[in-house]
Every structure is written in structure tokens, then in C-alpha cells.
Coordinates of N, CA and C in Angstrom, one line a residue:
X1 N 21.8 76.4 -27.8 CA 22.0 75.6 -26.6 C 23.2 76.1 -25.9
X2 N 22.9 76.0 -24.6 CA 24.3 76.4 -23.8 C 24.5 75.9 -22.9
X3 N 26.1 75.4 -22.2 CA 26.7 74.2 -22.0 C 26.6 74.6 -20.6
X4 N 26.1 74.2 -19.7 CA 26.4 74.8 -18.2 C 27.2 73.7 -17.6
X5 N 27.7 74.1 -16.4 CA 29.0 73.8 -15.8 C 28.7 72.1 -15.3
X6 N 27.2 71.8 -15.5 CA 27.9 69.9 -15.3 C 27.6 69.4 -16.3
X7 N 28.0 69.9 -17.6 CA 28.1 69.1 -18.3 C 26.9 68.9 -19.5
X8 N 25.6 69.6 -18.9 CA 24.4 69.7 -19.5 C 24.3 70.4 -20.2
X9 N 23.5 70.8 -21.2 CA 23.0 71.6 -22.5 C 21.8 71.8 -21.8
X10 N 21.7 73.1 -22.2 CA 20.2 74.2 -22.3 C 19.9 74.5 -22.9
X11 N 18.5 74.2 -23.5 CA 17.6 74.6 -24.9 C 17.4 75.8 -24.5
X12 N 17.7 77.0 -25.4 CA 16.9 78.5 -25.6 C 16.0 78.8 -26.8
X13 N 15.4 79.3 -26.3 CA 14.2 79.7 -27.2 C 15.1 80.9 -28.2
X14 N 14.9 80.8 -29.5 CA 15.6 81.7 -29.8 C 15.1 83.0 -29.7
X15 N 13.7 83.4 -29.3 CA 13.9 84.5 -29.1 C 14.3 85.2 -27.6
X16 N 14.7 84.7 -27.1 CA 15.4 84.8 -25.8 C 17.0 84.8 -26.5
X17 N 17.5 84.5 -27.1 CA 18.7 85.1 -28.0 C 19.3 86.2 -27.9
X18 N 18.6 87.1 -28.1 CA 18.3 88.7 -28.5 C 18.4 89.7 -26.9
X19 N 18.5 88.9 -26.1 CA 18.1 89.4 -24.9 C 20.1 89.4 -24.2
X20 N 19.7 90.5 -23.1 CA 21.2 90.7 -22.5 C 21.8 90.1 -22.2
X21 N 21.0 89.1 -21.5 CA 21.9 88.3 -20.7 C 22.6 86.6 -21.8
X22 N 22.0 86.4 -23.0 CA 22.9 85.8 -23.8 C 23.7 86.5 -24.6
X23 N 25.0 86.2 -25.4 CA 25.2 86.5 -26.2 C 25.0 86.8 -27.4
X24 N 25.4 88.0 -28.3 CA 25.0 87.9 -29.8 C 24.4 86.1 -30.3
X25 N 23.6 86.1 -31.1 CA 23.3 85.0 -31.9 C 24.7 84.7 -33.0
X26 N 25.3 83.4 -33.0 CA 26.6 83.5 -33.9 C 26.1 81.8 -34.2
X27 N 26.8 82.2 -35.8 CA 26.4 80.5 -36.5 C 27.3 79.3 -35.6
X28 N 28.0 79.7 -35.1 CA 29.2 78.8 -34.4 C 28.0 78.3 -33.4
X29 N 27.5 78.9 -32.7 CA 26.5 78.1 -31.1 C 25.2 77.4 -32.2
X30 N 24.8 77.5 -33.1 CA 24.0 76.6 -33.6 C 24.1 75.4 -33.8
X31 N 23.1 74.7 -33.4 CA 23.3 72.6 -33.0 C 21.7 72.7 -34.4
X32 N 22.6 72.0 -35.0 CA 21.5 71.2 -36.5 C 20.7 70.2 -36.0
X33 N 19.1 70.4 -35.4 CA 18.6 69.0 -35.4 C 17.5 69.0 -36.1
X34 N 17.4 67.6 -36.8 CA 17.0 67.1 -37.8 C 15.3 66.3 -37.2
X35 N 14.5 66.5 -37.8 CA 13.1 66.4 -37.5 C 12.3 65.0 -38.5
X36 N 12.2 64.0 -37.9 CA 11.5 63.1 -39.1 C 10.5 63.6 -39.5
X37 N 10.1 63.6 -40.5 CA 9.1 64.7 -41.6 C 8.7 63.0 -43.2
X38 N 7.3 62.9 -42.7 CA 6.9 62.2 -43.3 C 5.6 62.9 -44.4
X39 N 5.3 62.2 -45.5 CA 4.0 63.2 -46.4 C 3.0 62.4 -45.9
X40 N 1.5 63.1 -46.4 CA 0.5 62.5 -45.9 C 0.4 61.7 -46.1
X41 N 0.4 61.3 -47.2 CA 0.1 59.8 -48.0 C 0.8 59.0 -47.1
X42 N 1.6 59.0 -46.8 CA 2.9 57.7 -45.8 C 2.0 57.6 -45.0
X43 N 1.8 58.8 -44.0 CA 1.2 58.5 -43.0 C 0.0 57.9 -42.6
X44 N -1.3 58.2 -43.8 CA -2.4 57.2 -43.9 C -2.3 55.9 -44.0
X45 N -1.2 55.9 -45.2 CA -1.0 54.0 -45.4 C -0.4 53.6 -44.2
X46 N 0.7 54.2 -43.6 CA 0.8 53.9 -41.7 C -0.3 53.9 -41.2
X47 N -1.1 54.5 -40.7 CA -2.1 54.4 -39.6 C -3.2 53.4 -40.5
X48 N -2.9 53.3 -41.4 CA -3.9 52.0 -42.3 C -3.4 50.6 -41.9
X49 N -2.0 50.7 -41.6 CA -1.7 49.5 -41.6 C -1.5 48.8 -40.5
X50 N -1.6 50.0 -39.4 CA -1.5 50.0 -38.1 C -2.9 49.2 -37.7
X51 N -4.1 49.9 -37.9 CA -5.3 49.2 -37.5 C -5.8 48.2 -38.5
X52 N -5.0 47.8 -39.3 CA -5.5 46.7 -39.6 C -5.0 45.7 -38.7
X53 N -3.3 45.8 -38.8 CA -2.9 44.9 -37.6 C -4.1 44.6 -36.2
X54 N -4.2 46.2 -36.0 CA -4.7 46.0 -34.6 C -6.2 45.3 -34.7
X55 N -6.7 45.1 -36.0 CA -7.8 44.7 -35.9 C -7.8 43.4 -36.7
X56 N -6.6 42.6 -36.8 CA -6.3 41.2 -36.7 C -6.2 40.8 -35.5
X57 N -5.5 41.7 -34.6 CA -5.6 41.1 -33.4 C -6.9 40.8 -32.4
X58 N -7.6 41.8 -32.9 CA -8.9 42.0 -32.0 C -9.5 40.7 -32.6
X59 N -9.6 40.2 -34.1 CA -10.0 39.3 -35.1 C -9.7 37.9 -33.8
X60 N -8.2 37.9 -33.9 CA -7.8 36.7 -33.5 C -8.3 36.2 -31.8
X61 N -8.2 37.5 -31.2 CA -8.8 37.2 -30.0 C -10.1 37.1 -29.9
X62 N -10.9 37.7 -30.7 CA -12.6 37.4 -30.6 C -12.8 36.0 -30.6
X63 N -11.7 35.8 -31.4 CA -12.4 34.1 -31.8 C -11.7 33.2 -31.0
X64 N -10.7 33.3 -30.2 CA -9.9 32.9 -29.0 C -11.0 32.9 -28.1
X65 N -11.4 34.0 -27.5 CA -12.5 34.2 -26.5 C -13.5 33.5 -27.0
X66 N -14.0 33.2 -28.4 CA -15.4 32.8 -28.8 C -15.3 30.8 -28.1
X67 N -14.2 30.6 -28.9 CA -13.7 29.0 -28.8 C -13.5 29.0 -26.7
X68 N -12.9 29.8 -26.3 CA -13.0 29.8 -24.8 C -14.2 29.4 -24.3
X69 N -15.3 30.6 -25.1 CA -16.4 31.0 -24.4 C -17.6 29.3 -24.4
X70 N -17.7 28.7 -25.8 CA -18.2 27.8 -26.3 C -17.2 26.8 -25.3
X71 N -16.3 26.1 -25.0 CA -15.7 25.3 -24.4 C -16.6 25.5 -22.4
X72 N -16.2 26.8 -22.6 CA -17.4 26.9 -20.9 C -18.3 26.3 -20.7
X73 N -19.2 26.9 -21.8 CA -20.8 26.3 -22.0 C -21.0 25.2 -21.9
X74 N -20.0 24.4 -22.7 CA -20.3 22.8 -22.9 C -19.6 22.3 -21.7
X75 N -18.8 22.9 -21.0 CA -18.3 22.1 -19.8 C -19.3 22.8 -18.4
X76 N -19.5 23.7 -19.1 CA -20.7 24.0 -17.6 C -22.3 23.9 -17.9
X77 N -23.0 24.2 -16.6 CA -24.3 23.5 -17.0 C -24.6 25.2 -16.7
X78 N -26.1 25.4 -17.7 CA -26.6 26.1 -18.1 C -27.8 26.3 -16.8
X79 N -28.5 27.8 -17.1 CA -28.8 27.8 -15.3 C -30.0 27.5 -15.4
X80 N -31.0 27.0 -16.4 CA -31.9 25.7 -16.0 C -31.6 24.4 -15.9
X81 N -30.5 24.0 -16.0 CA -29.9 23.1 -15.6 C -29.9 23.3 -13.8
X82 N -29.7 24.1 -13.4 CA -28.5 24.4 -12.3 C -30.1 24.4 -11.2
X83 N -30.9 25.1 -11.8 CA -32.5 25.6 -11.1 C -33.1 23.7 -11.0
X84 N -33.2 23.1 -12.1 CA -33.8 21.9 -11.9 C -32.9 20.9 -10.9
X85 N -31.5 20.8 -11.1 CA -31.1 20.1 -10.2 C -31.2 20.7 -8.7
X86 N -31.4 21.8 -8.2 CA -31.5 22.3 -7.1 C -32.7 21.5 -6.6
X87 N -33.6 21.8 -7.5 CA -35.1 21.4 -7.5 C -35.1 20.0 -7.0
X88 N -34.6 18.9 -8.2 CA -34.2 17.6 -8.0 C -33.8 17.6 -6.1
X89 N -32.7 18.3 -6.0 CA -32.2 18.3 -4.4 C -32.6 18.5 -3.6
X90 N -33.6 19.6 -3.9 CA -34.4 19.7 -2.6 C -35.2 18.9 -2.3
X91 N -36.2 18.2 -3.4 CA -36.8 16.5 -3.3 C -36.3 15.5 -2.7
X92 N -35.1 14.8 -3.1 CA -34.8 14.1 -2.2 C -34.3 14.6 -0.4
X93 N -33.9 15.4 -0.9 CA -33.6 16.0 1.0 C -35.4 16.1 1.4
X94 N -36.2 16.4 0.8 CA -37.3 15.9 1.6 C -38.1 14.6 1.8
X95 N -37.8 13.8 0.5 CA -37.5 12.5 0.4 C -37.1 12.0 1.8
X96 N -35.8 11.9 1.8 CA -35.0 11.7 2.7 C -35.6 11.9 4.4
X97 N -35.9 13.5 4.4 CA -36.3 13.5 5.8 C -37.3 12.6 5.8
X98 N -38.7 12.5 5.1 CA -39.7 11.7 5.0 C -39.6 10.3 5.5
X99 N -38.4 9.7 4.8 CA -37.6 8.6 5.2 C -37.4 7.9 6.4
X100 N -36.9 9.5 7.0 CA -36.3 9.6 8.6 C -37.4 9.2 9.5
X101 N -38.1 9.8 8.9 CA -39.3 10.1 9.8 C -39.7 8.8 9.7
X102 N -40.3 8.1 8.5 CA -40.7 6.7 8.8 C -39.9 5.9 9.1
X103 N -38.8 5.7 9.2 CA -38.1 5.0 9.8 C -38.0 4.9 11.0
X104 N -38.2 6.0 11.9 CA -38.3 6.4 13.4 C -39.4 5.7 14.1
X105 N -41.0 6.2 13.4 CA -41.6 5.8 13.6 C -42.5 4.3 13.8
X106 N -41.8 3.7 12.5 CA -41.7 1.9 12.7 C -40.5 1.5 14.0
X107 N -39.8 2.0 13.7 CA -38.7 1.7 14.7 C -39.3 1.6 16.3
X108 N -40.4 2.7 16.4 CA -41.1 3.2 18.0 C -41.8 1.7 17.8
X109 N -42.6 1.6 16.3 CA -43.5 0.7 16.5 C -43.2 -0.9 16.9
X110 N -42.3 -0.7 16.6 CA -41.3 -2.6 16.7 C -40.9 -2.4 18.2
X111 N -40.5 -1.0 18.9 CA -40.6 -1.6 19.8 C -41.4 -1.6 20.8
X112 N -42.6 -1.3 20.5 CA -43.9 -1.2 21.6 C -44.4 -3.1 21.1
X113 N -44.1 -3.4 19.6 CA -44.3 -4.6 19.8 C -43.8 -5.8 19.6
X114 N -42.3 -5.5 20.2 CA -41.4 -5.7 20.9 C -41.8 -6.3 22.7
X115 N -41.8 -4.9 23.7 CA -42.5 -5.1 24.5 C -43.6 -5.8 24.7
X116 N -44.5 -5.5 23.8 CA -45.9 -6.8 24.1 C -45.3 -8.1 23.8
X117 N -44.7 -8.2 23.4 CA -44.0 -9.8 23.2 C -43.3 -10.1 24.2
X118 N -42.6 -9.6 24.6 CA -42.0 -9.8 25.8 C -42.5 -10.1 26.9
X119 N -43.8 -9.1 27.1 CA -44.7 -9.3 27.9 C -45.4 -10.6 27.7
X120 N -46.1 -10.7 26.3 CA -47.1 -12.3 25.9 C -46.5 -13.6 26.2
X121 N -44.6 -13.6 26.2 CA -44.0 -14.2 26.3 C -43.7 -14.5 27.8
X122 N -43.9 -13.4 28.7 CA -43.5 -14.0 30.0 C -44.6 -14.5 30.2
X123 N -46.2 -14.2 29.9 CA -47.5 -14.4 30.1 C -47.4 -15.9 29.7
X124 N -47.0 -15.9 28.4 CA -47.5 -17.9 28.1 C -46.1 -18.9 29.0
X125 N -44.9 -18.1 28.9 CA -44.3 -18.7 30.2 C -44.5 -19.2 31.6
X126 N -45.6 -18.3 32.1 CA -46.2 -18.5 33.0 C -46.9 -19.3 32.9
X127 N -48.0 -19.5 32.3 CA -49.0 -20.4 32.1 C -48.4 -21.2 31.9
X128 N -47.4 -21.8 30.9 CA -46.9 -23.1 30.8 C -46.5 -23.8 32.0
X129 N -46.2 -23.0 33.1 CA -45.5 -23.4 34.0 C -46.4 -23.8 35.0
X130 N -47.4 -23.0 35.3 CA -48.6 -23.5 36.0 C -49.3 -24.7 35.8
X131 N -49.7 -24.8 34.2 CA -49.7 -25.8 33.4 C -49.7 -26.8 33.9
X132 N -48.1 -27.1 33.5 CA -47.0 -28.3 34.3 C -47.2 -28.2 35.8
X133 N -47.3 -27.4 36.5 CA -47.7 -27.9 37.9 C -49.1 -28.5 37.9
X134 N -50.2 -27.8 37.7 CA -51.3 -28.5 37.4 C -51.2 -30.0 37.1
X135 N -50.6 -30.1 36.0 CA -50.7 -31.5 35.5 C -50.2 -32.5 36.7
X136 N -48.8 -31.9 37.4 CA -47.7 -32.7 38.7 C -48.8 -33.2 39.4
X137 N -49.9 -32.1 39.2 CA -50.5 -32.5 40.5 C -51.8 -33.1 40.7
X138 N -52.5 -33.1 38.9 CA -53.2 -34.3 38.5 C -53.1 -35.7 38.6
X139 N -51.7 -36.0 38.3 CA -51.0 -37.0 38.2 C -50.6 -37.4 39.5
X140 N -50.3 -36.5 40.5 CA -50.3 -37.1 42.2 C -51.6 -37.5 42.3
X141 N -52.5 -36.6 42.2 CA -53.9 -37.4 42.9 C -54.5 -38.2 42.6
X142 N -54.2 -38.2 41.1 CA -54.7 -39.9 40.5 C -54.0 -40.9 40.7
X143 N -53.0 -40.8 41.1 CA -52.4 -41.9 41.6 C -52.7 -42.1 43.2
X144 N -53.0 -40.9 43.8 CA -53.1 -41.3 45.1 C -54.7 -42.2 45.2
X145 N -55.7 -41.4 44.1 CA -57.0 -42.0 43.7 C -57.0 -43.5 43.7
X146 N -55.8 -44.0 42.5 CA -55.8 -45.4 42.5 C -55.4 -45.8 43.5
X147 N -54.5 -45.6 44.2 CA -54.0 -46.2 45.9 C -55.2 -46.4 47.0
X148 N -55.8 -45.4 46.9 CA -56.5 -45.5 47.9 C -58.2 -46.2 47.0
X149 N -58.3 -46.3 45.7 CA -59.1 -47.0 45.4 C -58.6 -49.0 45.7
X150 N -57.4 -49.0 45.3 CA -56.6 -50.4 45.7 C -56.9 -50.4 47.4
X151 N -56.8 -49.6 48.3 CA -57.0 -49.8 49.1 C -58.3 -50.0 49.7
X152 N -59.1 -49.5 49.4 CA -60.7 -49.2 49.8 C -60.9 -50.6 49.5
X153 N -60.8 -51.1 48.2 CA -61.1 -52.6 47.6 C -60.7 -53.7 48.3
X154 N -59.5 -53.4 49.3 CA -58.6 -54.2 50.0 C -59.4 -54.4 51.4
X155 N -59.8 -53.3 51.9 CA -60.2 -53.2 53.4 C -62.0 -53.2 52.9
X156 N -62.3 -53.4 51.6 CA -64.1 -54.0 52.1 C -63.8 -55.2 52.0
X157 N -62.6 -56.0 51.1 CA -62.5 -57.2 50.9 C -61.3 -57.8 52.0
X158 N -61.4 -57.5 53.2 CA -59.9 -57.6 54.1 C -60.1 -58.9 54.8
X159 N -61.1 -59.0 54.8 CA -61.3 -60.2 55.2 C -61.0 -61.6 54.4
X160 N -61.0 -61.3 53.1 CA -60.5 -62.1 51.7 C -59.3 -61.9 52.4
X161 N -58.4 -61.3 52.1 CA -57.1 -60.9 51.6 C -56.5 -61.6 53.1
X162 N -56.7 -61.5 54.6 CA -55.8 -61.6 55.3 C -56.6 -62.9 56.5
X163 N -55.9 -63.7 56.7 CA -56.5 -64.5 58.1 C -57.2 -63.6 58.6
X164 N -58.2 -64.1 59.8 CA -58.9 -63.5 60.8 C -57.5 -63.5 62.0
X165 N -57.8 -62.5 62.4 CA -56.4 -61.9 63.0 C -55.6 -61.0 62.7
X166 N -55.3 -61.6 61.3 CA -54.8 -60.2 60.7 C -54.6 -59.0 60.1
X167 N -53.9 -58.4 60.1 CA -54.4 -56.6 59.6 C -54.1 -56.4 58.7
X168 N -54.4 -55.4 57.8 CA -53.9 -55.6 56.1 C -53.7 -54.0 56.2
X169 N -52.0 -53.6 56.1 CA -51.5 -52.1 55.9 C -50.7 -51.9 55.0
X170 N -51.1 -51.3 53.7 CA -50.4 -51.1 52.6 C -50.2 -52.1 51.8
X171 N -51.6 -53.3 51.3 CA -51.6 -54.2 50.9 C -50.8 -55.4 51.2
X172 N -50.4 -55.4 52.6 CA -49.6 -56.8 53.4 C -50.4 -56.7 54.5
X173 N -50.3 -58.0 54.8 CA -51.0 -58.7 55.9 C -50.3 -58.8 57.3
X174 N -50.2 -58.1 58.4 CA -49.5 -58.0 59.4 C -50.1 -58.8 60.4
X175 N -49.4 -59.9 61.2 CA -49.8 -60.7 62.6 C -49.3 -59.8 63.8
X176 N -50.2 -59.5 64.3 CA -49.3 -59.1 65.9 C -50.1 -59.6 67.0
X177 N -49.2 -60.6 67.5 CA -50.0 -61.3 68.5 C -50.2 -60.2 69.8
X178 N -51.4 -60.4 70.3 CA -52.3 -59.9 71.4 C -51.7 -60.6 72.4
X179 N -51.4 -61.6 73.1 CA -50.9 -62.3 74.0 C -49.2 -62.7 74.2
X180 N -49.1 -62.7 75.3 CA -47.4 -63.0 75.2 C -47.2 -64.8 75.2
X181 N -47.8 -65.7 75.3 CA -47.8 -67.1 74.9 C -48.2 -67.3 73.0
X182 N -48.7 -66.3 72.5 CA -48.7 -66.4 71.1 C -47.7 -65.8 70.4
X183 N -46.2 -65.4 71.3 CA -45.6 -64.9 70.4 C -44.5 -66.5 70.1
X184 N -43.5 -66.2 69.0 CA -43.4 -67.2 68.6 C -41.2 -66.4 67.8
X185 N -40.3 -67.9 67.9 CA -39.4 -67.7 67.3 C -39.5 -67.0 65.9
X186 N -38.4 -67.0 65.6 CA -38.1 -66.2 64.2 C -38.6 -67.6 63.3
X187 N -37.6 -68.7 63.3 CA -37.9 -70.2 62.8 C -39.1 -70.5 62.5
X188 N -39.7 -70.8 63.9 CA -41.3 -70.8 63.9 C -42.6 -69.8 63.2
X189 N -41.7 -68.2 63.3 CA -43.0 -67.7 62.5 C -42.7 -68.1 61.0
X190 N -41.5 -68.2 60.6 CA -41.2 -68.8 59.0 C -41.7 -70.0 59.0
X191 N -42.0 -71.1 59.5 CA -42.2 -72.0 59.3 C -43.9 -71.7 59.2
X192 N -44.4 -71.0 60.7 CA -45.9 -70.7 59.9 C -46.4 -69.7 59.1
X193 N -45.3 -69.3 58.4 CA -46.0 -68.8 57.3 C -46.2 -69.3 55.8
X194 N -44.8 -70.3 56.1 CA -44.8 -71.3 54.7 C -45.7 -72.3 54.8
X195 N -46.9 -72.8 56.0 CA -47.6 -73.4 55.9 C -49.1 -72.5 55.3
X196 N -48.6 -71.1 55.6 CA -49.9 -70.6 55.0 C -50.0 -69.9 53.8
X197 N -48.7 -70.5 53.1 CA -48.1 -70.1 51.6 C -47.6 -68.9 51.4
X198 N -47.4 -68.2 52.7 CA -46.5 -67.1 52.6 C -45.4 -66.8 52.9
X199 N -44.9 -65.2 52.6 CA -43.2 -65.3 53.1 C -43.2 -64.3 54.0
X200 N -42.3 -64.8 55.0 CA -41.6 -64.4 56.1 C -40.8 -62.8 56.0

């Protein structure tokens, strides 16, 4: 070895020794280094003991990974699992639209008959209403019927019902003197009417 100026050592080959530009070979520049030197045998039972290690480890991880691998499985679903539930999903989502669909469709239908109700409903409103006029107006003419039947009865029989002289309008008996010597006080017509059992 030889010491160059920072400090560092240079390995020489020793046959580069021999050569000009180093120095004679002298026991003084010799550095003793020492080489670990093992026999075969060591070295087998090393590399024996080495891959056993290393094949405890591989041991212990297999079965790490195995216990891993087994914990997956049982926590995940397996891919017929995964195929039928898709399956299952896609059923109801057609389900579903199916659903949609009839729901829409009753929905149109309630209200088309909806609308006719509404309609049958203004229809029997109407008629009720007519109805009731109808009837108002049964009930006027029958009464006008009986009026004018009371009266028809009155005027064939008017001669019953009122002195000769008098006029019978709306089933009362009216005097109206024709002459101006037949008219007569207020006193006097009361008095002749309570001779003819009537009132004044």
C-alpha cells in the first residue's frame, strides 16, 4: 500500500512492485491483512441453517397469508354469489319499472274517471235542479188549478154565493151601486150589511 498525500492508502498489485516507478519490495511497506477462512463443513451447516430459517419464515407467512386469505372469503361473497345477486337486481329494477308503469297508467285511469264524474256530477246537478224547478212549477199550477177550480165553482154557483146585484171577485161579494141615489154612508152601508149577516 502506498500513502498518497491526503491521507489515503493505495492498494498495489504486487506485481506492479517490481516495476520503476515503485520502490524495491521491503518487509517494512507490508500491511498483514487477515482473511475470514472458514472449512466446508461450517459452511454447509451455515447455509443449512440459513434456509431453514428462511424457510420458517416462508412457513410462517404461508400460513399468515392462508388465515388472511380464509378470513377474505368468509367476509366476502364468492362470485356466484355476486352473479345471482346482480341477477336478483336486475329483477327488481324491472319489477320496479313495471310498477312505474302500472302505477302511471291507473293513475291516467282515475283520472279519466275522475273527469266523467265530474262530468255525471255536473249532469245529475243539473237535472236535480231542473227537477226542482219542474216541481216549483207543478205546485204553482196546481194551485193555480185549485183557484181557479174554487173559482169556476163560485161563478157557476154566483148566484148562490152573492145577492142579485152583486159581483163575486176573488171569492167576496162586491156592491157597487149603478146609481148615485143608491149610494149610501159608511154607517149605513155597515148597518146594511149586518142586516144581511155580513161584514163591512
Amino acid at each position: 500500500m502506498e500513502e498518497t498525500n491526503g491521507g489515503f492508502q493505495t492498494l498495489v498489485y504486487e506485481d506492479d512492485l517490481h516495476k520503476e516507478e515503485y520502490p524495491p519490495y521491503h518487509q517494512s511497506n507490508r500491511i498483514q491483512v487477515s482473511m475470514f477462512t472458514m472449512s466446508p463443513g461450517r459452511r454447509h451447516r451455515l447455509a443449512a441453517v440459513c434456509l431453514a430459517l428462511l424457510a420458517a419464515v416462508l412457513l410462517i407467512l404461508n400460513i399468515g397469508l392462508g388465515i388472511h386469505y380464509n378470513k377474505l372469503t368468509d367476509s366476502h361473497l364468492s362470485l356466484d354469489d355476486t352473479e345471482r345477486i346482480s341477477k336478483e337486481l336486475v329483477d327488481l329494477q324491472d319489477t320496479y319499472k313495471t310498477a312505474v308503469e302500472t302505477m302511471k297508467d291507473a293513475r291516467k285511469q282515475l283520472d279519466s274517471e275522475m273527469s266523467r264524474q265530474t262530468q255525471t256530477n255536473w249532469e245529475l246537478e243539473h237535472q236535480t235542479k231542473r227537477s226542482n224547478d219542474y216541481k216549483s212549477q207543478i205546485e204553482k199550477v196546481t194551485k193555480e188549478i185549485e183557484t181557479m177550480k174554487t173559482r169556476l165553482s163560485m161563478l157557476s154557483d154566483g148566484c148562490k154565493h152573492c145577492p142579485a146585484g152583486w159581483i163575486l171577485m176573488n171569492s167576496v161579494c162586491y156592491y157597487f151601486p149603478l146609481k148615485s141615489n143608491e149610494f149610501k154612508t159608511w154607517k149605513e152601508s155597515r148597518d146594511f150589511c149586518q142586516l144581511q149577516e155580513e161584514i163591512l
